[in-house]
Tab-separated table of C-alpha atoms in Angstrom:
chain	number	residue	atom	x	y	z
A	5	MET	CA	-7.151	30.941	29.633
A	6	ALA	CA	-8.487	27.371	29.992
A	7	SER	CA	-9.696	26.453	33.679
A	8	LEU	CA	-8.236	23.814	35.828
A	9	LYS	CA	-11.051	21.414	35.107
A	10	ASP	CA	-10.679	21.729	31.281
A	11	LEU	CA	-6.941	21.060	31.626
A	12	ARG	CA	-7.420	18.086	33.705
A	13	ASN	CA	-10.001	16.728	30.874
A	14	ARG	CA	-7.625	17.453	28.221
A	15	ILE	CA	-5.023	15.516	29.759
A	16	ALA	CA	-7.082	12.713	30.527
A	17	SER	CA	-8.287	12.856	26.885
A	18	VAL	CA	-4.646	12.916	25.533
A	19	LYS	CA	-3.685	10.017	27.827
A	20	ALA	CA	-6.745	7.892	26.430
A	21	THR	CA	-5.590	8.563	23.008
A	22	GLN	CA	-1.936	7.723	23.779
A	23	LYS	CA	-3.030	4.235	25.068
A	24	ILE	CA	-5.133	3.690	21.802
A	25	THR	CA	-1.967	4.597	19.523
A	26	LYS	CA	0.405	2.558	21.664
A	27	ALA	CA	-2.016	-0.554	21.474
A	28	MET	CA	-2.218	-0.009	17.612
A	29	GLN	CA	1.572	0.268	17.459
A	30	MET	CA	1.966	-3.001	19.062
A	31	VAL	CA	-0.613	-4.731	16.983
A	32	ALA	CA	1.054	-3.381	13.869
A	33	ALA	CA	4.546	-4.758	14.976
A	34	ALA	CA	3.176	-8.239	15.636
A	35	LYS	CA	1.467	-8.206	12.261
A	36	LEU	CA	4.450	-6.782	10.407
A	37	ARG	CA	6.749	-9.713	11.152
A	38	ARG	CA	4.277	-12.143	9.437
A	39	ALA	CA	3.530	-9.819	6.598
A	40	GLN	CA	7.232	-9.148	5.915
A	41	GLU	CA	8.125	-12.820	6.023
A	42	ALA	CA	5.311	-13.596	3.563
A	43	ALA	CA	6.317	-10.799	1.070
A	44	GLU	CA	10.013	-12.000	1.243
A	45	ALA	CA	8.901	-15.491	0.747
A	46	ALA	CA	7.041	-14.417	-2.514
A	47	ARG	CA	9.733	-12.486	-4.132
A	48	PRO	CA	12.015	-15.442	-5.152
A	49	TYR	CA	8.997	-17.299	-6.681
A	50	ALA	CA	7.828	-14.163	-8.536
A	51	GLN	CA	11.477	-13.698	-9.855
A	52	ARG	CA	11.876	-17.212	-10.943
A	53	MET	CA	8.571	-17.130	-12.767
A	54	SER	CA	9.827	-14.348	-14.743
A	55	THR	CA	12.944	-16.107	-15.457
A	56	VAL	CA	11.048	-19.291	-16.769
A	57	LEU	CA	8.895	-17.052	-18.882
A	58	ALA	CA	12.037	-15.320	-20.377
A	59	ASN	CA	13.536	-18.754	-21.353
A	60	VAL	CA	10.331	-20.144	-22.908
A	61	SER	CA	9.429	-16.774	-24.838
A	62	SER	CA	12.888	-16.705	-26.311
A	63	THR	CA	11.820	-19.654	-28.651
A	64	VAL	CA	8.705	-18.362	-29.674
A	65	SER	CA	8.184	-15.855	-32.519
A	66	GLY	CA	6.008	-13.032	-32.666
A	67	ALA	CA	3.266	-14.795	-34.684
A	68	ASP	CA	3.046	-17.770	-32.246
A	69	ALA	CA	3.148	-15.692	-29.272
A	70	PRO	CA	-0.048	-15.676	-26.984
A	71	PRO	CA	-1.940	-12.701	-27.008
A	72	LEU	CA	-1.111	-11.779	-23.209
A	73	MET	CA	2.615	-11.600	-24.368
A	74	ALA	CA	2.205	-9.988	-27.640
A	75	GLY	CA	-0.488	-7.549	-26.695
A	76	THR	CA	-3.124	-6.178	-28.964
A	77	GLY	CA	-0.395	-4.459	-31.376
A	78	ARG	CA	-1.964	-1.033	-30.015
A	79	ASP	CA	-1.035	1.313	-27.256
A	80	ASP	CA	-4.250	3.394	-26.914
A	81	THR	CA	-5.979	2.218	-23.795
A	82	HIS	CA	-4.143	1.900	-20.672
A	83	LEU	CA	-5.592	0.030	-17.515
A	84	LEU	CA	-4.052	1.071	-14.206
A	85	ILE	CA	-4.567	-1.310	-11.398
A	86	VAL	CA	-3.732	0.639	-8.209
A	87	ALA	CA	-3.286	-1.566	-5.105
A	88	THR	CA	-3.595	0.334	-1.722
A	89	ALA	CA	-4.816	-0.429	1.907
A	90	GLU	CA	-8.376	-0.733	2.997
A	91	ARG	CA	-7.586	1.553	6.208
A	92	GLY	CA	-5.980	4.537	7.121
A	93	LEU	CA	-3.659	5.532	9.829
A	94	CYS	CA	-0.544	4.485	8.256
A	95	GLY	CA	1.140	7.665	7.479
A	96	GLY	CA	1.598	8.652	3.724
A	97	PHE	CA	1.513	5.018	2.698
A	98	ASN	CA	-1.644	5.341	0.565
A	99	SER	CA	-1.108	8.950	-0.426
A	100	GLN	CA	2.420	7.960	-2.073
A	101	ILE	CA	0.781	5.022	-3.987
A	102	ALA	CA	-2.035	7.368	-5.087
A	103	ARG	CA	0.686	9.997	-6.154
A	104	LYS	CA	2.257	7.497	-8.284
A	105	ALA	CA	-0.853	6.692	-9.814
A	106	ARG	CA	-1.797	10.167	-10.421
A	107	ASP	CA	1.372	11.083	-12.164
A	108	HIS	CA	1.102	7.862	-14.219
A	109	VAL	CA	-2.580	9.099	-15.370
A	110	ARG	CA	-1.277	12.513	-16.016
A	111	GLY	CA	1.498	11.344	-18.423
A	112	LEU	CA	-0.762	9.117	-20.304
A	113	LEU	CA	-3.619	11.719	-20.848
A	114	ASP	CA	-0.988	14.289	-21.881
A	115	ALA	CA	0.248	11.562	-24.501
A	116	GLY	CA	-3.447	11.320	-25.756
A	117	LYS	CA	-4.075	7.822	-24.317
A	118	THR	CA	-7.362	6.519	-22.814
A	119	VAL	CA	-7.022	5.589	-19.084
A	120	LYS	CA	-9.065	3.364	-17.060
A	121	ILE	CA	-8.552	2.643	-13.388
A	122	LEU	CA	-9.227	-0.322	-11.414
A	123	CYS	CA	-8.672	0.130	-7.475
A	124	ILE	CA	-7.762	-2.493	-5.040
A	125	GLY	CA	-8.429	-1.100	-1.552
A	126	LYS	CA	-10.691	1.578	-0.224
A	127	LYS	CA	-8.197	4.376	0.588
A	128	GLY	CA	-6.893	4.411	-3.158
A	129	TYR	CA	-10.241	4.452	-4.460
A	130	ASP	CA	-11.355	7.532	-2.026
A	131	ILE	CA	-8.335	9.557	-3.152
A	132	LEU	CA	-8.376	9.059	-6.822
A	133	ARG	CA	-12.106	9.559	-7.200
A	134	ARG	CA	-11.868	12.934	-6.388
A	135	GLU	CA	-9.973	13.918	-9.348
A	136	TYR	CA	-10.439	10.930	-11.731
A	137	GLY	CA	-13.695	9.431	-10.674
A	138	SER	CA	-14.858	9.248	-14.216
A	139	LEU	CA	-11.767	6.992	-15.008
A	140	ILE	CA	-12.464	4.324	-12.547
A	141	ILE	CA	-14.183	1.366	-13.705
A	142	ASP	CA	-14.486	-0.977	-10.751
A	143	ARG	CA	-13.223	-1.228	-6.999
A	144	ILE	CA	-12.145	-4.469	-5.460
A	145	ASP	CA	-12.772	-4.605	-1.758
A	146	LEU	CA	-10.822	-6.850	0.518
A	147	ARG	CA	-11.672	-5.410	3.861
A	148	GLU	CA	-13.322	-8.945	4.768
A	149	VAL	CA	-10.001	-10.739	3.996
A	150	LYS	CA	-7.934	-11.229	7.108
A	151	ASN	CA	-5.020	-12.708	5.614
A	152	ILE	CA	-4.600	-12.320	1.732
A	153	GLY	CA	-4.258	-15.608	-0.080
A	154	PHE	CA	-3.366	-16.441	-3.767
A	155	VAL	CA	-7.143	-17.056	-4.368
A	156	ASN	CA	-7.727	-13.261	-3.793
A	157	ALA	CA	-5.120	-12.603	-6.381
A	158	ASN	CA	-6.046	-15.178	-8.748
A	159	ASP	CA	-9.834	-13.705	-8.718
A	160	ILE	CA	-8.258	-10.129	-9.634
A	161	ALA	CA	-5.993	-11.733	-12.525
A	162	ARG	CA	-8.981	-13.291	-14.093
A	163	LYS	CA	-11.085	-10.226	-13.929
A	164	VAL	CA	-8.172	-8.230	-15.647
A	165	ILE	CA	-7.693	-11.037	-18.252
A	166	GLY	CA	-11.473	-11.059	-18.846
A	167	LEU	CA	-11.364	-7.297	-19.343
A	168	PHE	CA	-8.399	-7.681	-21.892
A	169	GLU	CA	-10.053	-10.613	-23.897
A	170	ASP	CA	-13.063	-8.378	-24.102
A	171	GLY	CA	-10.945	-5.646	-25.710
A	172	GLN	CA	-11.369	-3.164	-22.951
A	173	PHE	CA	-7.672	-2.087	-22.958
A	174	ASP	CA	-4.349	-2.608	-24.690
A	175	VAL	CA	-1.800	-2.252	-21.784
A	176	ALA	CA	-2.231	-3.012	-17.889
A	177	THR	CA	0.028	-1.643	-15.401
A	178	LEU	CA	-0.146	-2.612	-11.701
A	179	ILE	CA	0.733	0.098	-9.128
A	180	TYR	CA	1.679	-0.954	-5.710
A	181	SER	CA	4.362	-0.301	-2.746
A	182	GLU	CA	7.263	-2.301	-2.428
A	183	PHE	CA	8.398	-2.932	1.009
A	184	ARG	CA	12.079	-2.289	1.707
A	185	SER	CA	12.049	-1.538	5.407
A	186	VAL	CA	9.739	-0.366	8.254
A	187	ILE	CA	10.421	3.191	7.317
A	188	SER	CA	10.942	2.895	3.631
A	189	GLN	CA	8.022	1.829	1.012
A	190	VAL	CA	8.547	2.551	-2.558
A	191	PRO	CA	5.850	3.019	-4.979
A	192	THR	CA	6.084	0.873	-7.870
A	193	ALA	CA	4.560	0.665	-11.288
A	194	LEU	CA	4.914	-2.936	-13.161
A	195	GLN	CA	3.473	-3.704	-16.556
A	196	ILE	CA	1.732	-6.946	-16.538
A	197	ILE	CA	-0.168	-6.988	-19.870
A	198	PRO	CA	1.431	-7.469	-22.234
A	199	ALA	CA	4.014	-9.464	-20.122
A	200	ALA	CA	7.157	-7.447	-19.563
A	201	MET	CA	9.714	-10.222	-19.971
A	202	PRO	CA	13.360	-9.900	-18.738
A	203	GLU	CA	16.154	-10.338	-21.355
A	204	ALA	CA	16.838	-14.392	-21.623
A	205	ASP	CA	20.390	-13.462	-21.924
A	206	ASP	CA	20.484	-11.522	-18.329
A	207	ALA	CA	18.055	-14.340	-16.835
A	208	GLN	CA	20.905	-16.864	-17.976
A	209	ALA	CA	24.010	-14.776	-16.986
A	210	ASN	CA	24.921	-16.814	-13.926
A	211	GLY	CA	25.334	-20.056	-15.686
A	212	PRO	CA	25.723	-21.915	-19.019
A	213	GLU	CA	22.733	-21.542	-21.659
A	214	ALA	CA	20.875	-24.729	-21.454
A	215	ILE	CA	18.761	-26.431	-24.357
A	216	TYR	CA	15.259	-27.387	-23.462
A	217	GLU	CA	12.506	-29.254	-25.323
A	218	TYR	CA	8.932	-28.299	-24.648
A	219	GLU	CA	6.036	-30.612	-24.689
A	220	PRO	CA	3.491	-29.994	-26.149
A	221	ASP	CA	5.198	-26.618	-27.403
A	222	ALA	CA	6.436	-23.456	-26.131
A	223	ALA	CA	3.389	-21.345	-27.274
A	224	SER	CA	0.892	-23.625	-25.520
A	225	ILE	CA	3.134	-23.496	-22.233
A	226	LEU	CA	3.094	-19.728	-22.330
A	227	ALA	CA	-0.494	-19.620	-22.778
A	228	ASP	CA	-0.754	-21.494	-19.213
A	229	LEU	CA	2.260	-19.664	-17.758
A	230	ILE	CA	1.500	-16.096	-18.537
A	231	PRO	CA	-1.912	-15.960	-16.628
A	232	ARG	CA	-0.496	-17.723	-13.757
A	233	ASN	CA	2.441	-15.162	-13.703
A	234	ILE	CA	-0.172	-12.493	-13.792
A	235	SER	CA	-1.755	-13.967	-10.774
A	236	VAL	CA	1.704	-14.345	-9.166
A	237	GLN	CA	2.554	-10.718	-9.716
A	238	ILE	CA	-0.768	-9.345	-8.327
A	239	PHE	CA	-0.279	-11.733	-5.255
A	240	ARG	CA	3.187	-10.144	-4.660
A	241	ALA	CA	2.170	-6.899	-4.821
A	242	LEU	CA	-0.665	-7.572	-2.281
A	243	LEU	CA	1.870	-9.134	-0.024
A	244	GLU	CA	4.127	-5.894	-0.465
A	245	ASN	CA	1.497	-3.672	0.310
A	246	ALA	CA	0.506	-5.629	3.347
A	247	ALA	CA	3.760	-5.546	4.726
A	248	GLY	CA	4.429	-1.900	3.869
A	249	GLU	CA	1.041	-0.844	5.361
A	250	MET	CA	1.855	-2.605	8.700
A	251	GLY	CA	5.527	-0.871	8.654
A	252	ALA	CA	3.931	2.401	7.856
A	253	LYS	CA	1.306	2.104	10.627
A	254	MET	CA	3.777	1.163	13.239
A	255	THR	CA	5.996	4.150	12.529
A	256	ALA	CA	2.981	6.456	12.444
A	257	MET	CA	1.465	5.110	15.626
A	258	ASP	CA	4.863	5.267	17.076
A	259	ASN	CA	5.211	9.150	16.170
A	260	ALA	CA	1.615	9.636	17.517
A	261	THR	CA	2.518	8.126	20.849
A	262	ARG	CA	5.541	10.328	21.092
A	263	ASN	CA	3.579	13.229	20.096
A	264	ALA	CA	0.827	12.537	22.752
A	265	GLY	CA	3.634	12.279	25.609
A	266	GLU	CA	5.128	15.749	24.589
A	267	MET	CA	1.482	17.161	24.587
A	268	ILE	CA	0.856	15.696	27.934
A	269	ASP	CA	4.185	17.083	29.522
A	270	LYS	CA	3.393	20.497	28.114
A	271	LEU	CA	-0.272	20.493	29.381
A	272	SER	CA	0.922	19.129	32.746
A	273	ILE	CA	3.410	22.144	33.073
A	274	THR	CA	0.682	24.351	32.258
A	275	TYR	CA	-1.651	22.964	34.490
A	276	ASN	CA	0.695	22.979	37.544
A	277	ARG	CA	1.815	26.691	36.823
A	278	GLN	CA	-1.913	27.681	36.856
A	279	ARG	CA	-2.823	25.658	40.002
A	280	GLN	CA	0.237	27.089	41.622
A	281	ALA	CA	-0.784	30.531	40.585
A	282	GLN	CA	-4.338	29.923	41.892
A	283	ILE	CA	-3.085	28.767	45.082
A	284	THR	CA	-0.718	31.774	45.694
A	285	LYS	CA	-3.578	34.244	44.808
A	286	GLU	CA	-5.897	32.397	47.297
A	287	LEU	CA	-2.865	32.645	49.983
A	288	ILE	CA	-2.610	36.516	49.306
A	289	GLU	CA	-6.348	37.075	49.628
A	290	ILE	CA	-6.205	35.231	53.032
A	291	ILE	CA	-3.258	37.056	54.091
A	292	SER	CA	-4.508	40.346	52.984
A	293	GLY	CA	-8.036	39.575	54.812
A	294	ALA	CA	-6.133	38.699	57.951
A	295	GLU	CA	-4.115	41.970	58.048
A	296	ALA	CA	-7.151	43.932	57.372
A	297	LEU	CA	-8.445	42.561	60.711
């Protein structure tokens, strides 16, 4: 049985941990609001960009379509861009994205495809390298970036497009976590090369179909818009991840704070009982000694 000193030390240690988890919860709550606003603000732009691409692409034939939209004509080599957080202590946020990526990799390998992985974030890299280290071709580190900006996503997009132009892959899929609420983040897989265009009829269902004239031509516009759309989709994924990470961290730290409080209560009860038992024992010894005299 632990001594009273050991119990006091343990209670003090758990209280110190509780203060840390409570502080981390408050910091995550403060960051969550900004991250959530940024993620929600990026969604309409990304959706509207897809609608514009659908309208323009409907006027372009297969032969005139740019490579980023038409693809290579093959489906042999797949690049998975797995975006996770740089830090932990956020519950199962990173492991859920990694599980989604592992399931995707297994499905492609079972189908006889070649798979390459590009990791954005340290935690996803640490998880995936245990099983698929030989498939990881690069890791992008954003630990020094305090606020994710479009320039960060644009750099990643240029890297991915460069790999495509060098013939390194045929299909690129972005895997990230879509923020729904503080307690709900949904792992999502989005194909970005070749560009997955929504149906033009669905994009125009809310209004009458308009007739557009493009200058210089639709193919040239697509050649400029599709790389921008890739950057936009990656930027949106990074913002969704940032909001999801803060939401998951706030929930995880709240649970840790509650668990620490319960542990302190149990240790305090044990300490008081043991202390009372020790006092009772000492009193019995004193009384027994007095009676013996």
